Amino acid sequence: MQTEILDRQKKAQEENAEITGSQALLEALIIEGVNTIFGYPGGAIMPIYDALYDYNDKLEHILVRHEQGGIHAGQGYARTSGKTGVVFATSGPGATNLVTGLADAMIDSTPLVCITGQVFAHLLGTDAFQETDVINITTPVTKWNHQITDANEIPEVLAKAFYIAKSGRPGPVLIDITKNAQLQKFNYSGYKKCTHIRSYRPKPIIREEYIKAAADMINKAQKPFVIFGQGVILGEAEQEFKQFIEKGGLPAAWTILGLSALETDHPLNVGMLGMHGNYGPNVMTNQCDVLIAVGMRFDDRVTGRLDRYAKQAKVIHLDIDPSEIDKNVKADVPVWGDCKQTLPMITNLLEKRNHENWLNGFTECMKQEVEAVIDEEMHPKTDVLTMGEVIDQLNELTKGDAVIVTDVGQHQMVACRYAKFTKSKSNITSGGLGTMGFALPAAIGAKYGAKDRTVVAVIGDGGIQMTIQELGTIMQNNINVKILILNNRFLGMVRQWQQLFHEKRYSFVNIESPDYVAVAKGYRIEGNSIEDRSKLVSALDTMLKHDGPYLLEVFVGKENNVFPMVPQGCGVSEVRLK
Amino acid sequence: MKQEFTITIYTENQVGLLNRIAILFSRRKINIESLNTSPSEVESIHRFTIVISETEEVVRKIVRQIEKQVDVLKAYYNTNDEIIWQELALYKVPTEIIAEKVKVERLLRTYGARAVVIRKDYTIFETTGQREETDTLIKVLEQFSLIEFVRSARVAIIKDSKGFHEKLKEFEQAEPQIKNIEKTAILDEADTKIV
Ligand SMILES: Cc1ncc(C[n+]2csc(CCOP(=O)(O)OP(=O)(O)O)c2C)c(N)n1
């Protein structure tokens, strides 16, 4: 591969070849190591699709059913592969259909390069057919965007796009290319990867005094507590992180985007933070003496009420993005930098510890949670299935080896709470934006990003109906994803809030579903639907063993709630067990 | 406590960057009181001067968000006592009234103004100064049938600055991100490493 890329570059330079903008774009993708594109054609991007016709052997293009599906697939791909997702869409409606995914990728720091076609440059601003001001629409939801009107710009701008998307704190980049630039022939003199932009500093430089201060503070702590987010995964610092907590004997809890960075069964993994997180991590946040945040951004779903958040603790914050430091929670020691570098520097200075008593506190909390919540979720006294037991059985069968992609709602919280993981990059969910409809297309991308792994999409009966058209993509490409619908016949999470905070005034949460097995069948996808506990294990097993995509609908309790819960407007220590 | 802050931003000269910066304010419902863009002392680098009235904490956070933008080289903020700042104002008044009722010369002297255009039908005065100064002249000229008034955005320079280059080093030293200023002073490399 590498030699081929060099050859291509050399050849281009020697020949000083005349190629079109579209070809230059595809050359750029190949040199950037792209092999999968999710997209949908249309008038303004036709020259690129025409060029793609000749690149079929080098670039696999997946035709999705809706551009939102395309971009979520790109996100799923990026999150399991650790590479940059690439998405194509046409101008106007094609481009506006990307907006939800861009916002999702922006807030969840997912590296994407989206290419949109645009009308001819001379038509810009004339309300031409399918012209929208894509650059301005997408500015707040992209890390960077740029419009190309001249093919000569393509190599350089694409190089910048890939560099910006992936470096530092990753994010989505959108490049809008006018049709004339796609068609234009120009003197191509090869593609140079970008490694520096003078106005852009992807990684802040590390200051040793803060490393020392952090280590000192941790060494002196009696009750240190680590909370970690996706920064550990994005920085590929899983090993460094593990060594850090192991040496310091530091209990560690995760945000849902940090989930799977540390294996579930690790003795120092004390569980999930936030609104539906575990009891211990929430309560202990307000008891620890030093709170060490690693690659996480203190989202309000994690912190609850800020003025009641960890007020007793000294805070050490490790983040690659300087604007995150002091944004929500004031840091006593700001450790700006890439945690792949800063963590080992701190670990070096740590004294070996094991905070046994302090850790036991977490175990105690877990016991309380098991009694109050988990026992009933895993072994309900009624015949009606719970979401928790479905996930639990799934764990048994996959041995924590699967990629779990979740949609948004109760099933998402339950899956994050109970799914087990042995490998990083295995929990794919829409965290910051909470985008219903994310899971089905994201699972498609997740599978392309991790072809040899089992991918299970866990989706609610609401969310599946938001992007159900992507069954068509699964059908056409025979994508081996397992679709597990947890059907509670309600928009469950909203219903839970209405029950708890709106006197059970169930306003428009009653949602009907089609016969999903029949729908799947219509798409030539096998499926099954069950309601009985006795059929659960075999149904899950059949789904997992099936050679190809499979849809399994499991009916679960209609009015089950997810607990523990930190109600909105409450502090984390006010976490409710029922 | 809210007070006036002047934000200075050094940027690449890019189409769309104004919007990218402006929406950082509007998203937080912060009103921009004055906005000026101009070239800077460094070739090909642009300079924004933005005035807002906010608490220092809000200003600090928004400046970090601005600086995070890919095409922004540096952003910093100052209070009014740390900067020299000026605004320019133009006033249009009917020449006949002015000539009749006031001694134009005296008026000009008192308010540090200057007549830029004198026609039969109107005269245009120009004055440069701080808000109170330009405001005072409006009050005066209102009595003489002021036809039109416009004031420019603020331009500002830091008092103790030896220029962007030195200031940049100083600012970066104060922040935890930079260890070795000599090596990272962006502009040292800027001219050789344009991407
Ligand atoms: C696109 C979008 N619209 C609305 C919401 C608000 N919302 C959050 S959870 C939820 C209910 C989800 O219901 P379902 O998919 O059935 O999952 P459940 O909560 O029942 O597991 C809704 C409507 C959202 N997150 N995303």
Short mmCIF file of C-alpha atoms in Angstrom, two decimals, chain A residues 247-435:
data_model
loop_
_atom_site.label_atom_id
_atom_site.label_comp_id
_atom_site.label_asym_id
_atom_site.label_seq_id
_atom_site.Cartn_x
_atom_site.Cartn_y
_atom_site.Cartn_z
CA LYS A 247 0.51 2.41 39.89
CA GLY A 248 -1.49 4.97 41.84
CA GLY A 249 -4.13 2.44 42.93
CA LEU A 250 -6.70 4.88 41.60
CA PRO A 251 -10.35 3.94 41.23
CA ALA A 252 -11.57 5.05 37.81
CA ALA A 253 -15.04 5.76 36.47
CA TRP A 254 -16.01 6.53 32.89
CA THR A 255 -18.27 8.77 30.87
CA ILE A 256 -20.27 6.91 28.23
CA LEU A 257 -17.81 8.02 25.58
CA GLY A 258 -14.91 6.77 27.65
CA LEU A 259 -16.58 3.39 28.02
CA SER A 260 -14.49 0.45 26.77
CA ALA A 261 -11.17 2.31 27.14
CA LEU A 262 -10.69 0.22 30.29
CA GLU A 263 -11.99 -3.32 30.36
CA THR A 264 -15.14 -3.78 32.42
CA ASP A 265 -13.61 -6.36 34.70
CA HIS A 266 -10.56 -4.37 35.66
CA PRO A 267 -10.45 -4.19 39.48
CA LEU A 268 -10.05 -0.41 39.38
CA ASN A 269 -12.98 0.10 37.01
CA VAL A 270 -15.67 1.35 39.37
CA GLY A 271 -18.30 2.07 36.74
CA MET A 272 -20.25 4.76 35.02
CA LEU A 273 -20.58 8.44 35.83
CA GLY A 274 -23.50 10.73 35.43
CA MET A 275 -27.24 10.88 35.24
CA HIS A 276 -27.79 7.13 34.93
CA GLY A 277 -24.35 6.12 36.07
CA ASN A 278 -23.49 3.89 38.98
CA TYR A 279 -24.24 4.91 42.52
CA GLY A 280 -20.65 4.82 43.78
CA PRO A 281 -19.02 7.02 41.16
CA ASN A 282 -21.70 9.66 41.60
CA VAL A 283 -21.64 9.69 45.38
CA MET A 284 -17.86 9.42 45.64
CA THR A 285 -17.38 12.39 43.34
CA ASN A 286 -18.53 14.45 46.27
CA GLN A 287 -16.32 12.60 48.75
CA CYS A 288 -12.98 12.29 47.03
CA ASP A 289 -10.19 14.66 47.94
CA VAL A 290 -8.53 14.76 44.54
CA LEU A 291 -10.53 14.42 41.34
CA ILE A 292 -8.46 13.58 38.29
CA ALA A 293 -10.29 14.14 35.02
CA VAL A 294 -8.68 12.56 31.98
CA GLY A 295 -9.85 13.46 28.47
CA MET A 296 -13.36 14.37 29.49
CA ARG A 297 -15.19 17.68 29.40
CA PHE A 298 -17.50 17.76 32.44
CA ASP A 299 -20.71 17.56 30.43
CA ASP A 300 -23.80 18.47 32.45
CA ARG A 301 -25.08 14.90 32.11
CA VAL A 302 -21.97 13.89 34.04
CA THR A 303 -21.79 16.69 36.60
CA GLY A 304 -25.40 17.41 37.44
CA ARG A 305 -25.61 20.74 39.23
CA LEU A 306 -22.21 22.36 39.01
CA ASP A 307 -22.42 24.26 42.27
CA ARG A 308 -22.81 20.95 44.06
CA TYR A 309 -20.14 19.15 42.10
CA ALA A 310 -16.95 17.97 43.82
CA LYS A 311 -16.70 21.17 45.82
CA GLN A 312 -14.55 19.46 48.45
CA ALA A 313 -12.01 18.16 45.94
CA LYS A 314 -8.91 19.53 44.32
CA VAL A 315 -9.29 19.06 40.57
CA ILE A 316 -6.62 17.94 38.12
CA HIS A 317 -7.75 18.19 34.53
CA LEU A 318 -5.89 16.55 31.66
CA ASP A 319 -7.11 17.68 28.27
CA ILE A 320 -5.74 18.28 24.82
CA ASP A 321 -8.15 21.14 24.23
CA PRO A 322 -7.17 24.17 26.31
CA SER A 323 -10.65 25.66 26.00
CA GLU A 324 -12.05 22.75 28.02
CA ILE A 325 -9.94 23.61 31.05
CA ASP A 326 -11.95 25.75 33.50
CA LYS A 327 -14.92 25.76 31.10
CA ASN A 328 -17.31 24.02 33.48
CA VAL A 329 -15.22 22.93 36.45
CA LYS A 330 -12.29 24.97 37.65
CA ALA A 331 -9.03 23.05 37.59
CA ASP A 332 -6.48 23.43 40.39
CA VAL A 333 -3.90 21.80 38.17
CA PRO A 334 -4.43 22.15 34.42
CA VAL A 335 -2.49 19.53 32.53
CA TRP A 336 -2.83 20.69 28.97
CA GLY A 337 -1.59 18.19 26.46
CA ASP A 338 -2.05 14.87 24.77
CA CYS A 339 -2.78 12.34 27.52
CA LYS A 340 -0.73 9.74 25.69
CA GLN A 341 2.23 11.89 26.66
CA THR A 342 1.10 13.47 29.91
CA LEU A 343 -0.15 10.28 31.59
CA PRO A 344 3.20 8.44 31.52
CA MET A 345 4.95 11.59 32.70
CA ILE A 346 2.69 11.69 35.74
CA THR A 347 2.88 7.92 36.26
CA ASN A 348 6.66 8.20 36.45
CA LEU A 349 6.36 10.48 39.44
CA LEU A 350 3.68 8.48 41.23
CA GLU A 351 4.29 6.49 44.35
CA LYS A 352 2.94 2.98 44.19
CA ARG A 353 -0.23 2.91 46.23
CA ASN A 354 -3.32 0.94 46.82
CA HIS A 355 -6.10 2.85 48.43
CA GLU A 356 -7.81 -0.19 49.79
CA ASN A 357 -10.23 1.41 52.21
CA TRP A 358 -11.21 4.03 49.75
CA LEU A 359 -11.78 1.39 47.06
CA ASN A 360 -13.89 -0.64 49.44
CA GLY A 361 -16.19 2.33 49.66
CA PHE A 362 -16.99 1.84 45.98
CA THR A 363 -17.63 -1.85 46.55
CA GLU A 364 -20.01 -0.96 49.35
CA CYS A 365 -21.90 1.41 47.10
CA MET A 366 -22.09 -1.25 44.42
CA LYS A 367 -23.64 -3.63 46.94
CA GLN A 368 -26.32 -1.09 47.69
CA GLU A 369 -26.94 -0.56 44.00
CA VAL A 370 -27.15 -4.28 43.35
CA GLU A 371 -29.75 -4.66 46.07
CA ALA A 372 -31.78 -1.64 45.14
CA VAL A 373 -31.57 -1.75 41.35
CA ILE A 374 -29.48 -4.37 39.64
CA ASP A 375 -30.94 -7.51 41.20
CA GLU A 376 -34.41 -6.63 40.06
CA GLU A 377 -33.12 -5.64 36.60
CA MET A 378 -31.25 -8.92 36.15
CA HIS A 379 -33.72 -11.24 37.84
CA PRO A 380 -37.12 -9.62 37.62
CA LYS A 381 -39.91 -11.15 39.63
CA THR A 382 -42.36 -10.77 36.76
CA ASP A 383 -42.55 -12.60 33.45
CA VAL A 384 -41.84 -9.43 31.56
CA LEU A 385 -38.32 -9.09 30.23
CA THR A 386 -36.14 -6.16 31.25
CA MET A 387 -33.62 -4.43 29.02
CA GLY A 388 -30.90 -5.22 31.54
CA GLU A 389 -31.31 -8.97 31.33
CA VAL A 390 -31.20 -8.86 27.55
CA ILE A 391 -27.86 -7.04 27.69
CA ASP A 392 -26.68 -9.43 30.38
CA GLN A 393 -27.42 -12.45 28.20
CA LEU A 394 -25.76 -10.76 25.29
CA ASN A 395 -22.62 -10.35 27.44
CA GLU A 396 -22.69 -14.04 28.20
CA LEU A 397 -22.80 -14.96 24.55
CA THR A 398 -20.33 -12.42 23.18
CA LYS A 399 -17.96 -12.65 26.16
CA GLY A 400 -17.64 -8.89 26.02
CA ASP A 401 -15.98 -9.12 22.66
CA ALA A 402 -18.58 -7.38 20.51
CA VAL A 403 -18.84 -3.80 19.34
CA ILE A 404 -22.03 -2.42 20.84
CA VAL A 405 -23.62 0.46 19.00
CA THR A 406 -26.46 2.14 20.83
CA ASP A 407 -29.14 4.59 19.89
CA VAL A 408 -30.53 7.12 22.36
CA GLY A 409 -32.86 6.57 25.25
CA GLN A 410 -33.38 4.09 28.05
CA HIS A 411 -31.86 1.20 26.11
CA GLN A 412 -28.74 3.30 25.59
CA MET A 413 -28.32 3.92 29.28
CA VAL A 414 -29.04 0.29 30.09
CA ALA A 415 -26.61 -0.96 27.44
CA CYS A 416 -23.88 1.37 28.66
CA ARG A 417 -24.52 0.36 32.26
CA TYR A 418 -24.54 -3.39 31.73
CA ALA A 419 -22.63 -4.21 28.55
CA LYS A 420 -19.22 -5.72 29.17
CA PHE A 421 -16.15 -4.82 27.21
CA THR A 422 -12.75 -6.37 26.86
CA LYS A 423 -11.48 -4.15 24.04
CA SER A 424 -11.29 -0.44 23.42
CA LYS A 425 -13.24 1.33 20.65
CA SER A 426 -16.14 -1.02 21.27
CA ASN A 427 -18.86 1.23 22.59
CA ILE A 428 -20.27 3.45 19.87
CA THR A 429 -22.98 5.83 20.95
CA SER A 430 -24.18 9.35 20.36
CA GLY A 431 -23.17 10.96 23.63
CA GLY A 432 -23.06 14.72 23.38
CA LEU A 433 -25.85 15.24 20.91
CA GLY A 434 -28.05 12.29 21.86
CA THR A 435 -29.12 11.71 18.29
#
